[in-house]
Amino acid sequence: MKQGLGTQLRHLIELLDGAVQQAYTDAGLDYRPRYTPVMRALAQQRSATIGQLAELSGITQPAVTQTVALMKKEGLLLVEASGADGRQRVVRLSSHGEALLPRLQECWQATKRAADSLDADLDSPLSECLAQAIAVLEQRSFGDRIRAANNKTKPTL
């Protein structure tokens, strides 16, 4: 039986994230792959709001909010109120987060080399296919496509 797109994507993420998680463990790091977009953004820009982190990392604001909460709990980040009314929160690396950066950057470089190797072994580089799929879905969402498919399959009376 051919797997559906969602099942294939979940399996791909399991294969990739599992290997990356193991690489962190092998490097002696207690660190989750999910933290990487936020860590990379803060490695380049020392502090940022949740909204800025979402934009810099390319993930949704709710995902950033959840990830920042986990990272704060693990002592990787500091979060402070900012702005006139204190509703905006500014995030920066803690001293522990800063201290991990050199070892994380080594892991990220190895992961990049592994991703390049994967791309080289494929008929069409996965990174290019994913970038193309994201760009196309930003033009016309998958939800719009599902609604259009439902309209085409409904019987007419």
Short mmCIF file of C-alpha atoms in Angstrom, two decimals:
data_model
loop_
_atom_site.label_atom_id
_atom_site.label_comp_id
_atom_site.label_asym_id
_atom_site.label_seq_id
_atom_site.Cartn_x
_atom_site.Cartn_y
_atom_site.Cartn_z
CA MET A 1 0.00 0.00 0.00
CA LYS A 2 1.35 3.40 -0.95
CA GLN A 3 1.71 5.76 1.99
CA GLY A 4 -0.01 9.13 1.88
CA LEU A 5 1.91 12.41 1.78
CA GLY A 6 1.42 13.14 5.49
CA THR A 7 2.61 9.68 6.50
CA GLN A 8 5.67 9.97 4.27
CA LEU A 9 6.52 13.40 5.68
CA ARG A 10 6.17 12.21 9.29
CA HIS A 11 8.38 9.20 8.53
CA LEU A 12 10.99 11.42 6.86
CA ILE A 13 11.02 13.76 9.88
CA GLU A 14 11.40 10.74 12.21
CA LEU A 15 14.38 9.51 10.18
CA LEU A 16 16.03 12.93 10.06
CA ASP A 17 15.27 14.15 13.60
CA GLY A 18 16.16 10.79 15.13
CA ALA A 19 19.60 10.88 13.55
CA VAL A 20 20.16 14.53 14.49
CA GLN A 21 19.05 13.84 18.07
CA GLN A 22 21.50 10.95 18.23
CA ALA A 23 24.29 13.20 16.94
CA TYR A 24 23.61 15.65 19.79
CA THR A 25 23.60 12.78 22.29
CA ASP A 26 26.86 11.42 20.83
CA ALA A 27 28.37 14.91 21.22
CA GLY A 28 27.39 14.87 24.89
CA LEU A 29 24.67 17.50 24.45
CA ASP A 30 21.29 17.46 26.13
CA TYR A 31 19.60 19.36 23.31
CA ARG A 32 16.57 18.88 21.06
CA PRO A 33 16.62 19.46 17.27
CA ARG A 34 13.44 21.53 17.66
CA TYR A 35 15.51 24.25 19.39
CA THR A 36 17.82 24.83 16.45
CA PRO A 37 15.86 27.50 14.51
CA VAL A 38 15.60 29.66 17.65
CA MET A 39 19.23 29.05 18.66
CA ARG A 40 20.49 29.89 15.17
CA ALA A 41 18.44 33.08 15.07
CA LEU A 42 19.76 34.18 18.46
CA ALA A 43 23.30 33.25 17.50
CA GLN A 44 23.04 35.85 14.72
CA GLN A 45 20.88 38.43 16.48
CA ARG A 46 21.59 38.52 20.19
CA SER A 47 18.03 39.38 21.23
CA ALA A 48 14.65 39.29 19.53
CA THR A 49 10.95 39.37 20.22
CA ILE A 50 8.85 36.25 19.71
CA GLY A 51 7.54 37.75 16.44
CA GLN A 52 11.05 38.52 15.22
CA LEU A 53 12.16 34.98 16.08
CA ALA A 54 9.26 33.58 14.09
CA GLU A 55 10.27 35.67 11.09
CA LEU A 56 14.00 34.95 11.41
CA SER A 57 13.55 31.21 11.95
CA GLY A 58 10.79 30.63 9.40
CA ILE A 59 8.46 28.91 11.87
CA THR A 60 5.09 30.02 13.18
CA GLN A 61 4.71 32.34 16.15
CA PRO A 62 2.83 29.71 18.23
CA ALA A 63 5.64 27.21 17.53
CA VAL A 64 8.25 29.78 18.58
CA THR A 65 6.29 30.57 21.76
CA GLN A 66 6.16 26.87 22.70
CA THR A 67 9.82 26.29 21.83
CA VAL A 68 10.98 29.36 23.77
CA ALA A 69 9.03 28.19 26.84
CA LEU A 70 10.75 24.78 26.69
CA MET A 71 14.17 26.34 26.13
CA LYS A 72 13.66 28.77 29.01
CA LYS A 73 12.69 25.88 31.29
CA GLU A 74 15.94 24.11 30.33
CA GLY A 75 17.98 27.23 31.09
CA LEU A 76 18.99 28.00 27.49
CA LEU A 77 17.15 31.32 27.22
CA LEU A 78 16.25 34.40 29.19
CA VAL A 79 12.90 36.06 28.49
CA GLU A 80 12.17 39.59 29.68
CA ALA A 81 9.21 41.93 29.31
CA SER A 82 9.83 44.92 27.08
CA GLY A 83 7.95 47.85 25.67
CA ALA A 84 5.79 50.47 27.34
CA ASP A 85 3.08 48.06 28.48
CA GLY A 86 5.33 45.07 29.14
CA ARG A 87 3.38 42.76 26.81
CA GLN A 88 6.19 42.32 24.33
CA ARG A 89 8.76 39.75 25.37
CA VAL A 90 12.43 39.91 24.40
CA VAL A 91 14.37 36.67 24.22
CA ARG A 92 18.12 36.17 24.46
CA LEU A 93 20.51 33.32 25.13
CA SER A 94 21.40 32.61 28.75
CA SER A 95 25.03 32.08 29.70
CA HIS A 96 24.36 28.33 29.42
CA GLY A 97 22.91 28.80 25.91
CA GLU A 98 25.89 30.94 24.90
CA ALA A 99 28.31 28.31 26.22
CA LEU A 100 26.67 25.59 24.09
CA LEU A 101 26.92 27.53 20.83
CA PRO A 102 30.42 26.41 19.72
CA ARG A 103 29.56 22.71 20.14
CA LEU A 104 26.14 23.19 18.54
CA GLN A 105 27.70 24.95 15.57
CA GLU A 106 30.00 21.96 15.05
CA CYS A 107 26.95 19.68 15.07
CA TRP A 108 25.11 21.99 12.66
CA GLN A 109 28.06 21.92 10.26
CA ALA A 110 28.13 18.11 10.34
CA THR A 111 24.36 18.03 9.80
CA LYS A 112 24.74 20.36 6.82
CA ARG A 113 27.40 18.11 5.30
CA ALA A 114 25.13 15.09 5.83
CA ALA A 115 22.20 16.95 4.19
CA ASP A 116 24.43 17.83 1.23
CA SER A 117 25.39 14.15 0.97
CA LEU A 118 21.71 13.15 0.98
CA ASP A 119 20.93 15.71 -1.73
CA ALA A 120 23.81 14.36 -3.82
CA ASP A 121 22.43 10.82 -3.61
CA LEU A 122 18.97 11.79 -4.83
CA ASP A 123 17.80 12.30 -8.41
CA SER A 124 16.47 15.70 -7.37
CA PRO A 125 17.88 17.38 -4.23
CA LEU A 126 15.42 17.13 -1.35
CA SER A 127 16.28 20.64 -0.17
CA GLU A 128 15.27 22.07 -3.57
CA CYS A 129 12.08 20.00 -3.71
CA LEU A 130 11.09 21.16 -0.21
CA ALA A 131 11.85 24.81 -1.02
CA GLN A 132 9.74 24.55 -4.17
CA ALA A 133 6.85 22.87 -2.30
CA ILE A 134 6.92 25.59 0.38
CA ALA A 135 6.94 28.36 -2.22
CA VAL A 136 4.03 26.81 -4.13
CA LEU A 137 2.01 26.28 -0.93
CA GLU A 138 2.62 29.88 0.12
CA GLN A 139 0.99 30.89 -3.17
CA ARG A 140 -1.97 28.49 -2.82
CA SER A 141 -2.39 26.70 0.49
CA PHE A 142 -2.96 22.99 0.88
CA GLY A 143 -6.27 23.86 2.54
CA ASP A 144 -7.38 25.68 -0.63
CA ARG A 145 -6.34 22.65 -2.65
CA ILE A 146 -8.35 20.31 -0.39
CA ARG A 147 -11.43 22.55 -0.66
CA ALA A 148 -11.07 22.60 -4.46
CA ALA A 149 -10.71 18.81 -4.54
CA ASN A 150 -13.83 18.44 -2.38
CA ASN A 151 -15.80 20.69 -4.72
CA LYS A 152 -14.82 18.58 -7.70
CA THR A 153 -15.91 15.32 -6.08
CA LYS A 154 -19.28 16.43 -4.72
CA PRO A 155 -22.18 15.07 -6.72
CA THR A 156 -24.32 17.66 -8.46
CA LEU A 157 -28.09 17.44 -8.08
#
